[in-house]
CSV table of C-alpha atoms in Angstrom, one decimal:
chain,number,residue,atom,x,y,z
A,1,UNK,CA,98.4,64.3,10.4
A,2,UNK,CA,94.8,63.2,10.7
A,3,UNK,CA,93.6,62.1,14.1
A,4,UNK,CA,93.3,58.3,14.2
A,5,UNK,CA,89.9,56.8,15.2
A,6,UNK,CA,89.6,54.8,18.4
A,7,UNK,CA,90.1,51.1,18.0
A,8,UNK,CA,86.8,50.3,19.8
A,9,UNK,CA,83.6,52.3,20.3
A,10,UNK,CA,81.4,53.2,23.3
A,11,UNK,CA,78.7,50.9,21.9
A,12,UNK,CA,81.3,48.0,21.9
A,13,UNK,CA,82.0,48.5,25.6
A,14,UNK,CA,78.3,48.9,26.4
A,15,UNK,CA,77.6,45.6,24.7
A,16,UNK,CA,80.4,43.8,26.4
A,17,UNK,CA,79.3,45.0,29.9
A,18,UNK,CA,75.5,44.7,29.1
A,19,UNK,CA,74.8,48.1,30.3
A,20,UNK,CA,73.7,51.6,29.2
A,21,UNK,CA,75.8,54.7,29.7
A,22,UNK,CA,74.5,58.1,30.6
A,23,UNK,CA,75.6,61.0,28.3
A,24,UNK,CA,78.1,62.0,30.9
A,25,UNK,CA,79.4,58.4,31.2
A,26,UNK,CA,79.6,58.2,27.4
A,27,UNK,CA,82.0,61.1,27.3
A,28,UNK,CA,84.2,59.5,30.0
A,29,UNK,CA,84.2,56.1,28.2
A,30,UNK,CA,85.1,57.7,24.9
A,31,UNK,CA,88.0,59.5,26.5
A,32,UNK,CA,89.2,56.2,28.0
A,33,UNK,CA,88.8,54.4,24.7
A,34,UNK,CA,90.9,57.1,23.0
A,35,UNK,CA,93.6,56.7,25.7
A,36,UNK,CA,93.5,52.9,25.4
A,37,UNK,CA,93.8,53.1,21.7
A,38,UNK,CA,96.8,55.4,22.0
A,39,UNK,CA,98.4,53.0,24.4
A,40,UNK,CA,98.0,50.1,22.0
A,41,UNK,CA,99.3,52.2,19.0
A,42,UNK,CA,102.3,53.3,21.0
A,43,UNK,CA,103.2,49.8,22.0
A,44,UNK,CA,102.7,48.3,18.6
A,45,UNK,CA,104.1,51.3,16.7
A,46,UNK,CA,101.2,50.8,14.3
A,47,UNK,CA,98.1,52.8,13.2
A,48,UNK,CA,96.2,49.5,12.9
A,49,UNK,CA,93.2,51.0,11.2
A,50,UNK,CA,93.1,51.0,7.4
A,51,UNK,CA,94.6,54.2,6.0
A,52,UNK,CA,96.6,55.5,3.0
A,53,UNK,CA,99.8,57.4,4.0
A,54,UNK,CA,102.9,58.8,2.4
A,55,UNK,CA,106.2,57.9,4.1
A,56,UNK,CA,109.7,59.2,3.1
A,57,UNK,CA,112.3,56.6,4.0
A,58,UNK,CA,116.0,56.2,3.5
A,59,UNK,CA,117.0,53.5,1.0
A,60,UNK,CA,119.5,51.0,2.2
A,61,UNK,CA,121.8,48.9,0.1
A,62,UNK,CA,120.4,45.4,-0.8
A,63,UNK,CA,122.3,42.2,-1.1
A,64,UNK,CA,122.7,41.9,-4.9
A,65,UNK,CA,122.7,38.1,-4.8
A,66,UNK,CA,119.9,37.7,-2.3
A,67,UNK,CA,117.6,40.5,-3.5
A,68,UNK,CA,118.9,41.2,-7.0
A,69,UNK,CA,118.1,44.9,-6.7
A,70,UNK,CA,119.9,48.1,-6.0
A,71,UNK,CA,118.2,49.1,-2.8
A,72,UNK,CA,115.5,48.3,-0.3
A,73,UNK,CA,113.2,50.1,2.1
A,74,UNK,CA,111.0,48.6,4.8
A,75,UNK,CA,107.5,50.1,5.1
A,76,UNK,CA,106.8,50.6,8.8
A,77,UNK,CA,103.0,50.2,8.8
A,78,UNK,CA,101.5,46.7,8.3
A,79,UNK,CA,99.9,44.9,6.7
A,80,UNK,CA,100.7,46.5,3.4
A,81,UNK,CA,97.5,46.4,1.3
A,82,UNK,CA,98.6,48.3,-1.8
A,83,UNK,CA,101.4,50.6,-3.0
A,84,UNK,CA,100.2,53.5,-5.1
A,85,UNK,CA,103.2,55.5,-5.9
A,86,UNK,CA,107.0,55.5,-5.4
A,87,UNK,CA,109.5,58.3,-6.0
A,88,UNK,CA,113.3,58.3,-5.5
A,89,UNK,CA,114.8,61.6,-4.6
A,90,UNK,CA,111.7,63.2,-6.1
A,91,UNK,CA,111.7,61.2,-9.3
A,92,UNK,CA,108.7,58.9,-9.9
A,93,UNK,CA,109.7,55.3,-10.4
A,94,UNK,CA,107.8,52.1,-11.5
A,95,UNK,CA,111.0,49.9,-11.4
A,96,UNK,CA,110.2,48.2,-8.1
A,97,UNK,CA,108.4,45.3,-6.6
A,98,UNK,CA,107.0,44.4,-3.2
A,99,UNK,CA,108.1,41.6,-0.9
A,100,UNK,CA,105.9,41.7,2.2
A,101,UNK,CA,106.8,44.8,4.1
A,102,UNK,CA,109.8,45.5,1.9
A,103,UNK,CA,109.9,47.6,-1.2
A,104,UNK,CA,112.8,46.5,-3.5
A,105,UNK,CA,114.1,49.0,-6.1
A,106,UNK,CA,115.5,47.3,-9.2
A,107,UNK,CA,118.1,49.9,-10.2
A,108,UNK,CA,119.4,53.1,-8.9
A,109,UNK,CA,122.7,54.9,-9.2
A,110,UNK,CA,124.1,55.6,-5.8
A,111,UNK,CA,125.8,58.9,-5.5
A,112,UNK,CA,129.6,59.0,-5.5
A,113,UNK,CA,131.7,61.3,-3.4
A,114,UNK,CA,131.0,63.8,-1.9
A,115,UNK,CA,127.4,62.8,-1.7
A,116,UNK,CA,128.2,59.1,-1.1
A,117,UNK,CA,127.0,59.4,2.5
A,118,UNK,CA,123.6,60.6,1.4
A,119,UNK,CA,121.6,57.5,0.5
A,120,UNK,CA,118.5,58.1,-1.7
A,121,UNK,CA,115.3,59.1,-0.1
A,122,UNK,CA,112.3,57.0,-1.2
A,123,UNK,CA,108.8,58.5,-1.0
A,124,UNK,CA,106.1,55.8,-0.9
A,125,UNK,CA,102.3,56.3,-0.9
A,126,UNK,CA,100.7,53.1,0.3
A,127,UNK,CA,97.5,51.7,1.9
A,128,UNK,CA,98.0,49.7,5.1
A,129,UNK,CA,96.2,48.4,8.2
A,130,UNK,CA,93.2,46.3,9.1
A,131,UNK,CA,89.6,46.7,8.3
A,132,UNK,CA,87.9,45.7,10.5
A,133,UNK,CA,90.2,46.0,13.5
A,134,UNK,CA,91.3,42.5,14.7
A,135,UNK,CA,89.1,41.2,17.5
A,136,UNK,CA,92.0,40.6,19.9
A,137,UNK,CA,93.2,44.2,19.5
A,138,UNK,CA,89.7,45.5,20.1
A,139,UNK,CA,89.4,43.2,23.2
A,140,UNK,CA,92.6,44.6,24.7
A,141,UNK,CA,91.3,48.2,24.2
A,142,UNK,CA,88.0,47.4,25.8
A,143,UNK,CA,89.6,45.6,28.7
A,144,UNK,CA,92.1,48.4,29.4
A,145,UNK,CA,89.4,51.1,29.2
A,146,UNK,CA,87.0,49.2,31.4
A,147,UNK,CA,89.8,48.6,34.0
A,148,UNK,CA,90.3,52.3,34.2
A,149,UNK,CA,86.5,52.9,34.3
A,150,UNK,CA,86.0,50.7,37.4
A,151,UNK,CA,89.3,51.5,39.0
A,152,UNK,CA,90.3,55.1,38.0
A,153,UNK,CA,92.8,55.4,40.9
A,154,UNK,CA,94.6,52.3,39.5
A,155,UNK,CA,94.7,50.7,43.0
A,156,UNK,CA,96.2,47.3,42.9
A,157,UNK,CA,95.6,46.4,46.5
A,158,UNK,CA,94.1,48.1,49.6
A,159,UNK,CA,93.7,47.1,53.2
A,160,UNK,CA,91.7,48.6,56.0
A,161,UNK,CA,93.0,49.9,59.4
A,162,UNK,CA,95.7,52.3,58.5
A,163,UNK,CA,97.6,50.0,56.2
A,164,UNK,CA,99.2,51.6,53.1
A,165,UNK,CA,97.5,51.5,49.7
A,166,UNK,CA,99.4,49.9,46.8
A,167,UNK,CA,99.1,51.5,43.4
A,168,UNK,CA,100.1,50.5,39.9
A,169,UNK,CA,102.3,53.6,39.9
A,170,UNK,CA,104.7,53.2,42.8
A,171,UNK,CA,105.6,56.0,45.3
A,172,UNK,CA,103.4,58.8,44.1
A,173,UNK,CA,100.1,57.0,43.3
A,174,UNK,CA,99.8,59.3,40.4
A,175,UNK,CA,97.7,57.9,37.5
A,176,UNK,CA,99.4,58.1,34.1
A,177,UNK,CA,96.3,57.2,32.1
A,178,UNK,CA,95.4,53.8,30.6
A,179,UNK,CA,98.1,51.2,31.2
A,180,UNK,CA,98.5,47.8,29.4
A,181,UNK,CA,99.1,44.7,31.4
A,182,UNK,CA,101.8,42.2,30.6
A,183,UNK,CA,99.2,39.8,29.3
A,184,UNK,CA,97.8,42.4,27.0
A,185,UNK,CA,101.3,43.3,25.7
A,186,UNK,CA,101.9,39.6,25.0
A,187,UNK,CA,98.7,39.6,22.9
A,188,UNK,CA,99.8,42.7,21.0
A,189,UNK,CA,103.4,41.6,20.3
A,190,UNK,CA,102.5,39.8,17.1
A,191,UNK,CA,101.2,43.1,15.8
A,192,UNK,CA,104.3,45.1,16.5
A,193,UNK,CA,105.9,46.7,13.5
A,194,UNK,CA,109.5,47.6,12.7
A,195,UNK,CA,111.0,50.6,14.5
A,196,UNK,CA,110.2,54.0,13.0
A,197,UNK,CA,113.7,55.3,13.3
A,198,UNK,CA,114.2,55.4,9.5
A,199,UNK,CA,111.0,57.3,8.9
A,200,UNK,CA,111.7,61.0,8.2
A,201,UNK,CA,108.6,62.5,6.8
A,202,UNK,CA,105.0,61.4,7.2
A,203,UNK,CA,101.7,62.9,5.9
A,204,UNK,CA,98.1,61.9,5.3
């Protein structure tokens, strides 16, 4: 799988902070942006950046009245820009249509016993994601990276005179990398995709 690019650049953060980074600082900032981008992608379960991928998903039975088709799969990455190829159990198919994140397959003979418990596997090559990255996602990445830049120990509160220091990570004070705040998670919720539990194979 190809390495995904960061969702914001060093230049973006330099512009936001109205400052210039030294070469050493640029390396640090880049690492923080990579970590913040990973945190955002982990929370949303989305690549976010525009890409073309192949997913192999398990077909589920559709409601014949509601969907008027034999089966359906939900593509996990959004938004779906274009579907380039579909194959069912290794056989190319053009007998399908798209409805948002769902791919509906018009006709397919489901196996009878003893293979009845093995639903068809649908391989889909499709283009998805945003170009450019939405501004509020970029803002979350920049904010999270900058928070780690100015407060690498992730200290939430600190008092003088022998009082204990309070950290974002309780008990140990061990930093786990870039963390998202609750406010940032609320911003990102609208970009969250369906769970990837049904996805079995993925390639770029």
